[in-house]
Tab-separated table of C-alpha atoms and ligand atoms in Angstrom:
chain	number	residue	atom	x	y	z
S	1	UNK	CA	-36.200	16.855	-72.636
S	2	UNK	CA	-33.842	19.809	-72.363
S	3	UNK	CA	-36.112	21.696	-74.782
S	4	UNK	CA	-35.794	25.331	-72.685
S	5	UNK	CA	-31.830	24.723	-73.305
S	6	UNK	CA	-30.791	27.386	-75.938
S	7	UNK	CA	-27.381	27.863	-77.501
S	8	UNK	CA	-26.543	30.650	-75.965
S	9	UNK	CA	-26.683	28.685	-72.586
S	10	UNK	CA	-23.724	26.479	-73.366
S	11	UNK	CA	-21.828	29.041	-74.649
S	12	UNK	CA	-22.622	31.092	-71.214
S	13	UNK	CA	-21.833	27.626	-69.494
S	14	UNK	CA	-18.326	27.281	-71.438
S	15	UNK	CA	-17.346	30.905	-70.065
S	16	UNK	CA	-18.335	30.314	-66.457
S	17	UNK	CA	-16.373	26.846	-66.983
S	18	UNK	CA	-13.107	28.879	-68.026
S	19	UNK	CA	-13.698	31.590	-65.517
S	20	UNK	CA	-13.901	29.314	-62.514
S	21	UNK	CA	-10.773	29.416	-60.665
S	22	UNK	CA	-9.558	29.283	-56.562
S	23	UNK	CA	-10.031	32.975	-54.775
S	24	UNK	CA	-7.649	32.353	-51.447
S	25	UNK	CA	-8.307	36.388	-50.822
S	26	UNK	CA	-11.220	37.779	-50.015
S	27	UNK	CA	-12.688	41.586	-50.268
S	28	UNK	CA	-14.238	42.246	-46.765
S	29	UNK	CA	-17.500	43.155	-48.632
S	30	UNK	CA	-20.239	40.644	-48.103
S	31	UNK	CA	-22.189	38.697	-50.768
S	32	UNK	CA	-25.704	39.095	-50.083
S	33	UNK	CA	-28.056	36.088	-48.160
S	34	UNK	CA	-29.692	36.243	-51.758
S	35	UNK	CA	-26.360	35.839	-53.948
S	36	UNK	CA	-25.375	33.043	-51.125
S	37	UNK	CA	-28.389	31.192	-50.999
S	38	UNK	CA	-28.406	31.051	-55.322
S	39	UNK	CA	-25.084	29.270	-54.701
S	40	UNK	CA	-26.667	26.910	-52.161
S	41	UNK	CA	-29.394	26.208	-54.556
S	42	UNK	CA	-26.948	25.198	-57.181
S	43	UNK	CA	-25.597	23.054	-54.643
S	44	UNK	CA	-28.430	21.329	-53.798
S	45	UNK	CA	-29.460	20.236	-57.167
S	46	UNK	CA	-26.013	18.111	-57.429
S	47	UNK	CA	-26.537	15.205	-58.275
S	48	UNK	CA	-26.518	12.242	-55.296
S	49	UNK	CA	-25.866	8.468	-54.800
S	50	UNK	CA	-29.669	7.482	-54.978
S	51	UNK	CA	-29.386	3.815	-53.382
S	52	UNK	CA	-26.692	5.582	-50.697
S	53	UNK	CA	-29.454	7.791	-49.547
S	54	UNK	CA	-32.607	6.045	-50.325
S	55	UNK	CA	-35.286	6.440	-47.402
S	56	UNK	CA	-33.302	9.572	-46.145
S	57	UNK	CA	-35.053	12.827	-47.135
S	58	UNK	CA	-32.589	14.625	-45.240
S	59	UNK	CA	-28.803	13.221	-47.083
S	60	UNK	CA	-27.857	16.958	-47.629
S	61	UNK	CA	-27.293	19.535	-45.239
S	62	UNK	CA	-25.487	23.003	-45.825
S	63	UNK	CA	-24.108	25.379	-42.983
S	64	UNK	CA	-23.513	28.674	-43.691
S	65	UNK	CA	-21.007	30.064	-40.980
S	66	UNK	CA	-20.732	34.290	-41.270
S	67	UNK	CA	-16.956	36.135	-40.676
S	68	UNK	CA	-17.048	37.220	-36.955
S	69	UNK	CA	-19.560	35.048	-35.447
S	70	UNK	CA	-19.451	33.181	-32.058
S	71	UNK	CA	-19.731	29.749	-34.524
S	72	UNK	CA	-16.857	31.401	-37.224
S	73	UNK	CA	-14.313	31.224	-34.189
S	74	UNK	CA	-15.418	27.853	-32.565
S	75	UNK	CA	-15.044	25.894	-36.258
S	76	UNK	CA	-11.759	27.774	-36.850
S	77	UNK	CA	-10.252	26.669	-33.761
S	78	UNK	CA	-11.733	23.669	-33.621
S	79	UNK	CA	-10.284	22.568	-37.347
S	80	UNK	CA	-6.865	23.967	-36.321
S	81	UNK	CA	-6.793	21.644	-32.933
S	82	UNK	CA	-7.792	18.479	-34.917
S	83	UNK	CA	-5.035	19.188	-37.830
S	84	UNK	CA	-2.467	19.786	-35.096
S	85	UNK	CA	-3.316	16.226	-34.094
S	86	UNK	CA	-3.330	14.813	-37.308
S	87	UNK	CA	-0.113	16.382	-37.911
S	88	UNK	CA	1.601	14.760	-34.743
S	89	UNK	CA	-0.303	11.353	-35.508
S	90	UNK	CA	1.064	11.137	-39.066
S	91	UNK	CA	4.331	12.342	-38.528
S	92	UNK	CA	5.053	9.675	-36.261
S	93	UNK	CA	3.880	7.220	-38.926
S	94	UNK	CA	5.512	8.268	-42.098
S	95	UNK	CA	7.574	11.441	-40.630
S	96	UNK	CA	7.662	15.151	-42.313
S	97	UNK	CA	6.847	14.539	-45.442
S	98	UNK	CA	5.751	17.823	-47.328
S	99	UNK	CA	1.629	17.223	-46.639
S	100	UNK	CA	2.117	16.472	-43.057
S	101	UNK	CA	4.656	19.921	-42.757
S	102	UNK	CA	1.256	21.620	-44.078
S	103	UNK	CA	-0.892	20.096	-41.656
S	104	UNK	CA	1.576	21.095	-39.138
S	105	UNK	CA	1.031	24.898	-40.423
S	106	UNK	CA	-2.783	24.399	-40.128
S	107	UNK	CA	-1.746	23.228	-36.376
S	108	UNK	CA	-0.603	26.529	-35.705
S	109	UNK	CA	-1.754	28.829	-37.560
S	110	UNK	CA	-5.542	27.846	-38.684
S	111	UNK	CA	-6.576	27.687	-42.195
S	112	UNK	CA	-5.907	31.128	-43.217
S	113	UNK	CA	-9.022	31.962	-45.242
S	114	UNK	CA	-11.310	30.318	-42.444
S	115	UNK	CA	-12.578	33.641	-40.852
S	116	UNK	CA	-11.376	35.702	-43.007
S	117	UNK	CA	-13.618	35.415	-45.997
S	118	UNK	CA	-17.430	36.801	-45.340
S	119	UNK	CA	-18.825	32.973	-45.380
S	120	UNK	CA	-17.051	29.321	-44.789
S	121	UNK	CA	-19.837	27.150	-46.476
S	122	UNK	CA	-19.878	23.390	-44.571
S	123	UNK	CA	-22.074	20.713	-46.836
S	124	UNK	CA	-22.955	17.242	-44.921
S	125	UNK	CA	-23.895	14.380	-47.039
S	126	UNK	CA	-25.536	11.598	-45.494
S	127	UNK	CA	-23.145	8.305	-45.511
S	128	UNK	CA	-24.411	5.210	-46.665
S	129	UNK	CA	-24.102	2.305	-48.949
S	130	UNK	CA	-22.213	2.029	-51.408
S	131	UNK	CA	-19.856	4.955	-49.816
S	132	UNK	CA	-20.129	7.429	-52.568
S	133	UNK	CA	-20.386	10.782	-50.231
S	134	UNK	CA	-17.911	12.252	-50.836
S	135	UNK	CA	-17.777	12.030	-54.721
S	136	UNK	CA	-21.262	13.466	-54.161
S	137	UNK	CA	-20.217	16.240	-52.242
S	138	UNK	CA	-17.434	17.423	-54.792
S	139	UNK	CA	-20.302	17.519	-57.533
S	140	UNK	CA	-22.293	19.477	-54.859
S	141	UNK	CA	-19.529	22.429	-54.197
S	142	UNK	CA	-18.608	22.181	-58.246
S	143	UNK	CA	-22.280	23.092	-58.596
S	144	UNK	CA	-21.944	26.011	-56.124
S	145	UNK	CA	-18.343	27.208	-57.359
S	146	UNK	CA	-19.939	28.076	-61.301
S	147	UNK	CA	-23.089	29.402	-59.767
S	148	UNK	CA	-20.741	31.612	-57.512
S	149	UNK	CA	-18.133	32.107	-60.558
S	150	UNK	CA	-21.179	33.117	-62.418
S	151	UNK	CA	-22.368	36.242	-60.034
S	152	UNK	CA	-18.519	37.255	-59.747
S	153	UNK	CA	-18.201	35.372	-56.092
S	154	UNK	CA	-15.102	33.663	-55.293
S	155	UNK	CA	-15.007	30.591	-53.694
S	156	UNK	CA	-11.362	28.648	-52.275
S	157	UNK	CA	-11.984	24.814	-51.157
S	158	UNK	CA	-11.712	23.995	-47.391
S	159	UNK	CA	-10.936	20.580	-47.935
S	160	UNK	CA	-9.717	20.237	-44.142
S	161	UNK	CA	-13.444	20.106	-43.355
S	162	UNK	CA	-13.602	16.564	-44.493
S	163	UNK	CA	-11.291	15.381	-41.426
S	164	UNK	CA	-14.176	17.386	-39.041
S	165	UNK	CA	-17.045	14.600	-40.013
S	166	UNK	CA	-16.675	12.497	-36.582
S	167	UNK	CA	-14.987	15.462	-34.547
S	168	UNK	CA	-17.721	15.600	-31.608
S	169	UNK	CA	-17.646	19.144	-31.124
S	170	UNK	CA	-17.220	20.236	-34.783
S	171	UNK	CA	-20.268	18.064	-35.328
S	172	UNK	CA	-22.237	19.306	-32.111
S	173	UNK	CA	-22.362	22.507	-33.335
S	174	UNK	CA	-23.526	21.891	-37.015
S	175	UNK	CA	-26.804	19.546	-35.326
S	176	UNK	CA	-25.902	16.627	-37.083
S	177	UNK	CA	-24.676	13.068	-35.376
S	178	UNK	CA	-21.439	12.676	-35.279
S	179	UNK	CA	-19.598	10.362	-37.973
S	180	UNK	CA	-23.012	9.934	-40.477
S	181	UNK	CA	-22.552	13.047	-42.201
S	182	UNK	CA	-19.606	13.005	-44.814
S	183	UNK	CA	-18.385	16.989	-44.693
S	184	UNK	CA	-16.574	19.273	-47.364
S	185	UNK	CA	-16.228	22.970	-47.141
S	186	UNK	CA	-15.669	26.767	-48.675
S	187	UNK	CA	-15.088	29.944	-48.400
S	188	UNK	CA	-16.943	32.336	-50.300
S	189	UNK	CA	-16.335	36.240	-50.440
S	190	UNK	CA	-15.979	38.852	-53.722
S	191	UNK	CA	-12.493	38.113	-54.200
S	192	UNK	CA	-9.742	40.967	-52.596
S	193	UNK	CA	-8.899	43.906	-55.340
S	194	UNK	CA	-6.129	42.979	-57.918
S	195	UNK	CA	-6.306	39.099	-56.788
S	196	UNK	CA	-5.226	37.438	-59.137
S	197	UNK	CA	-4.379	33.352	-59.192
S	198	UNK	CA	-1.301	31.873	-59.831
S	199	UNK	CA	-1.348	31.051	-63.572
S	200	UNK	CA	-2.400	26.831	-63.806
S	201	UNK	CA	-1.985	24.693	-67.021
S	202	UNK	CA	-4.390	22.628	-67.579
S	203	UNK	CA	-5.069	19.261	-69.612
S	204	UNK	CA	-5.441	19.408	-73.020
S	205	UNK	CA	-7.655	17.786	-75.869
S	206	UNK	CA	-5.065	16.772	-77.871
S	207	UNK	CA	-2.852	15.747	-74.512
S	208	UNK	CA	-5.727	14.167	-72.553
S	209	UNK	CA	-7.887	12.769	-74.638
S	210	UNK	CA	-7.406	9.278	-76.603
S	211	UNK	CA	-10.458	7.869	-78.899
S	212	UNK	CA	-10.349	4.168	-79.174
G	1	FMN	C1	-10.308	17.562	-54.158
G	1	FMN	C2	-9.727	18.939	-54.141
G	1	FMN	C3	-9.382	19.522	-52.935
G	1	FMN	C4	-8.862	20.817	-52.876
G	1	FMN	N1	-8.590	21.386	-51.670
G	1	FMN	C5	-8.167	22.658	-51.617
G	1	FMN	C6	-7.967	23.303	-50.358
G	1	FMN	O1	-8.167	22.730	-49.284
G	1	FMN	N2	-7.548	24.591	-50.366
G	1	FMN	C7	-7.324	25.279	-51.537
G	1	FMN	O2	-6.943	26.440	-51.479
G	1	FMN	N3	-7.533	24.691	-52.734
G	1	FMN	C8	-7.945	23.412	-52.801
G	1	FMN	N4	-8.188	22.821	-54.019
G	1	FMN	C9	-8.069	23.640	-55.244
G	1	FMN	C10	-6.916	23.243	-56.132
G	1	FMN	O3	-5.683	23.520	-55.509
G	1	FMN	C11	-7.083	24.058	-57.435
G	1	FMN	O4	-8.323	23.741	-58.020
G	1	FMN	C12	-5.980	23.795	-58.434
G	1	FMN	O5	-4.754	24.252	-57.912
G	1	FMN	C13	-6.244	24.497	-59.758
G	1	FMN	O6	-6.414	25.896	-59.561
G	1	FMN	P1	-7.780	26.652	-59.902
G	1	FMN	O7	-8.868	26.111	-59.018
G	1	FMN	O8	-7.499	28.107	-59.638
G	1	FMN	O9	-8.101	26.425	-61.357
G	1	FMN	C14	-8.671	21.524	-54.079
G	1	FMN	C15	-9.023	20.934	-55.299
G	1	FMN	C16	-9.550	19.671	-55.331
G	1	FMN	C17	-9.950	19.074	-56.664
């Protein structure tokens, strides 16, 4: 096994790791349906909860929504109306807190990059038993965000999608059932000239890491 894996792959695979970071601006130059659908393919060979999904061929959808379409506008309104509501449902359980003042933003305002970048990316994984969809889904978009990192595409998490899995309409127009499809999301685009992301520190070796 692994016998076509040479070291110069995990050295490439260490620099893609490194490189990977969140693009929350996008250039308004498309990716091409070829450079997307490489992304997808890394996507789809994620690993998945095997007895979750057994007997259903179909556990993993993808939706790939373009900037200016009829079905761009629809989602983006349709994820802004249901964080409004989940805004005014949680405030009145555990009041303004800071995440609840940021779904109240989303309310308003949308999720900025939803429409703006050339693609918002929805991936459905089937529910089932145990209820391991969603950790499936985040090893299906970290998949797609080094494949993307990888051809110089940015990609920013959506993670409001998640809350759209039983939304009727949000569902409706994706062709799956509502409620048996766990969702997550992205936007994809070349990121916007000069972006550059905030700087992040992240866990060390010698921090992290304890050998007992
Ligand atoms: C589970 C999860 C959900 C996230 N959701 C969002 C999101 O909705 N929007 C966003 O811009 N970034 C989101 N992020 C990205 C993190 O904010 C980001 O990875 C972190 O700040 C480190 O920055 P980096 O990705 O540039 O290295 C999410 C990350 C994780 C792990």
């Amino acid at each position: 096994m692994f016998e076509n894996i040479a070291p110069e792959h995990s050295v490439a695979l260490d620099v893609i790791i490194r490189a990977r970071r969140s693009v929350r601006a996008f250039s308004s130059t498309p990716p091409s349906e070829e450079a997307v659908e490489a992304i997808i393919q890394a996507g789809l060979l994620a690993p998945f909860g095997a007895l979750a999904v057994a007997g259903k061929p179909d556990f993993r959808k993808v939706f790939v929504i373009r900037k200016s379409s009829a079905s761009m506008e629809a989602v983006a309104n349709m994820i802004k109306t249901r964080m409004a509501k989940q805004a005014d449902e949680l405030e009145k359980k555990v009041g303004l807190v800071p995440f609840v003042q940021i779904l109240k933003r989303i309310g308003q305002q949308g999720v900025p990059v939803v429409g703006s970048a050339p693609y918002f990316i929805v991936v459905g994984e089937r529910k089932g038993m145990p209820a391991i969809a969603a950790q499936s889904l985040s090893y299906c978009l970290q998949n797609m965000w080094l494949k993307a990192t990888s051809l110089g595409i940015g990609l920013q998490l959506i993670s409001a999608t998640s809350q759209m899995d039983s939304d009727p309409d949000f569902c409706r127009l994706l062709g799956i059932p509502a409620g048996e499809y766990a969702l997550d999301g992205c936007s994809l685009g070349y990121p916007a000239d000069n972006y550059q992301p905030p700087s992040v520190e992240y866990p060390t070796l010698t921090k992290s890491v304890s050998w007992l």
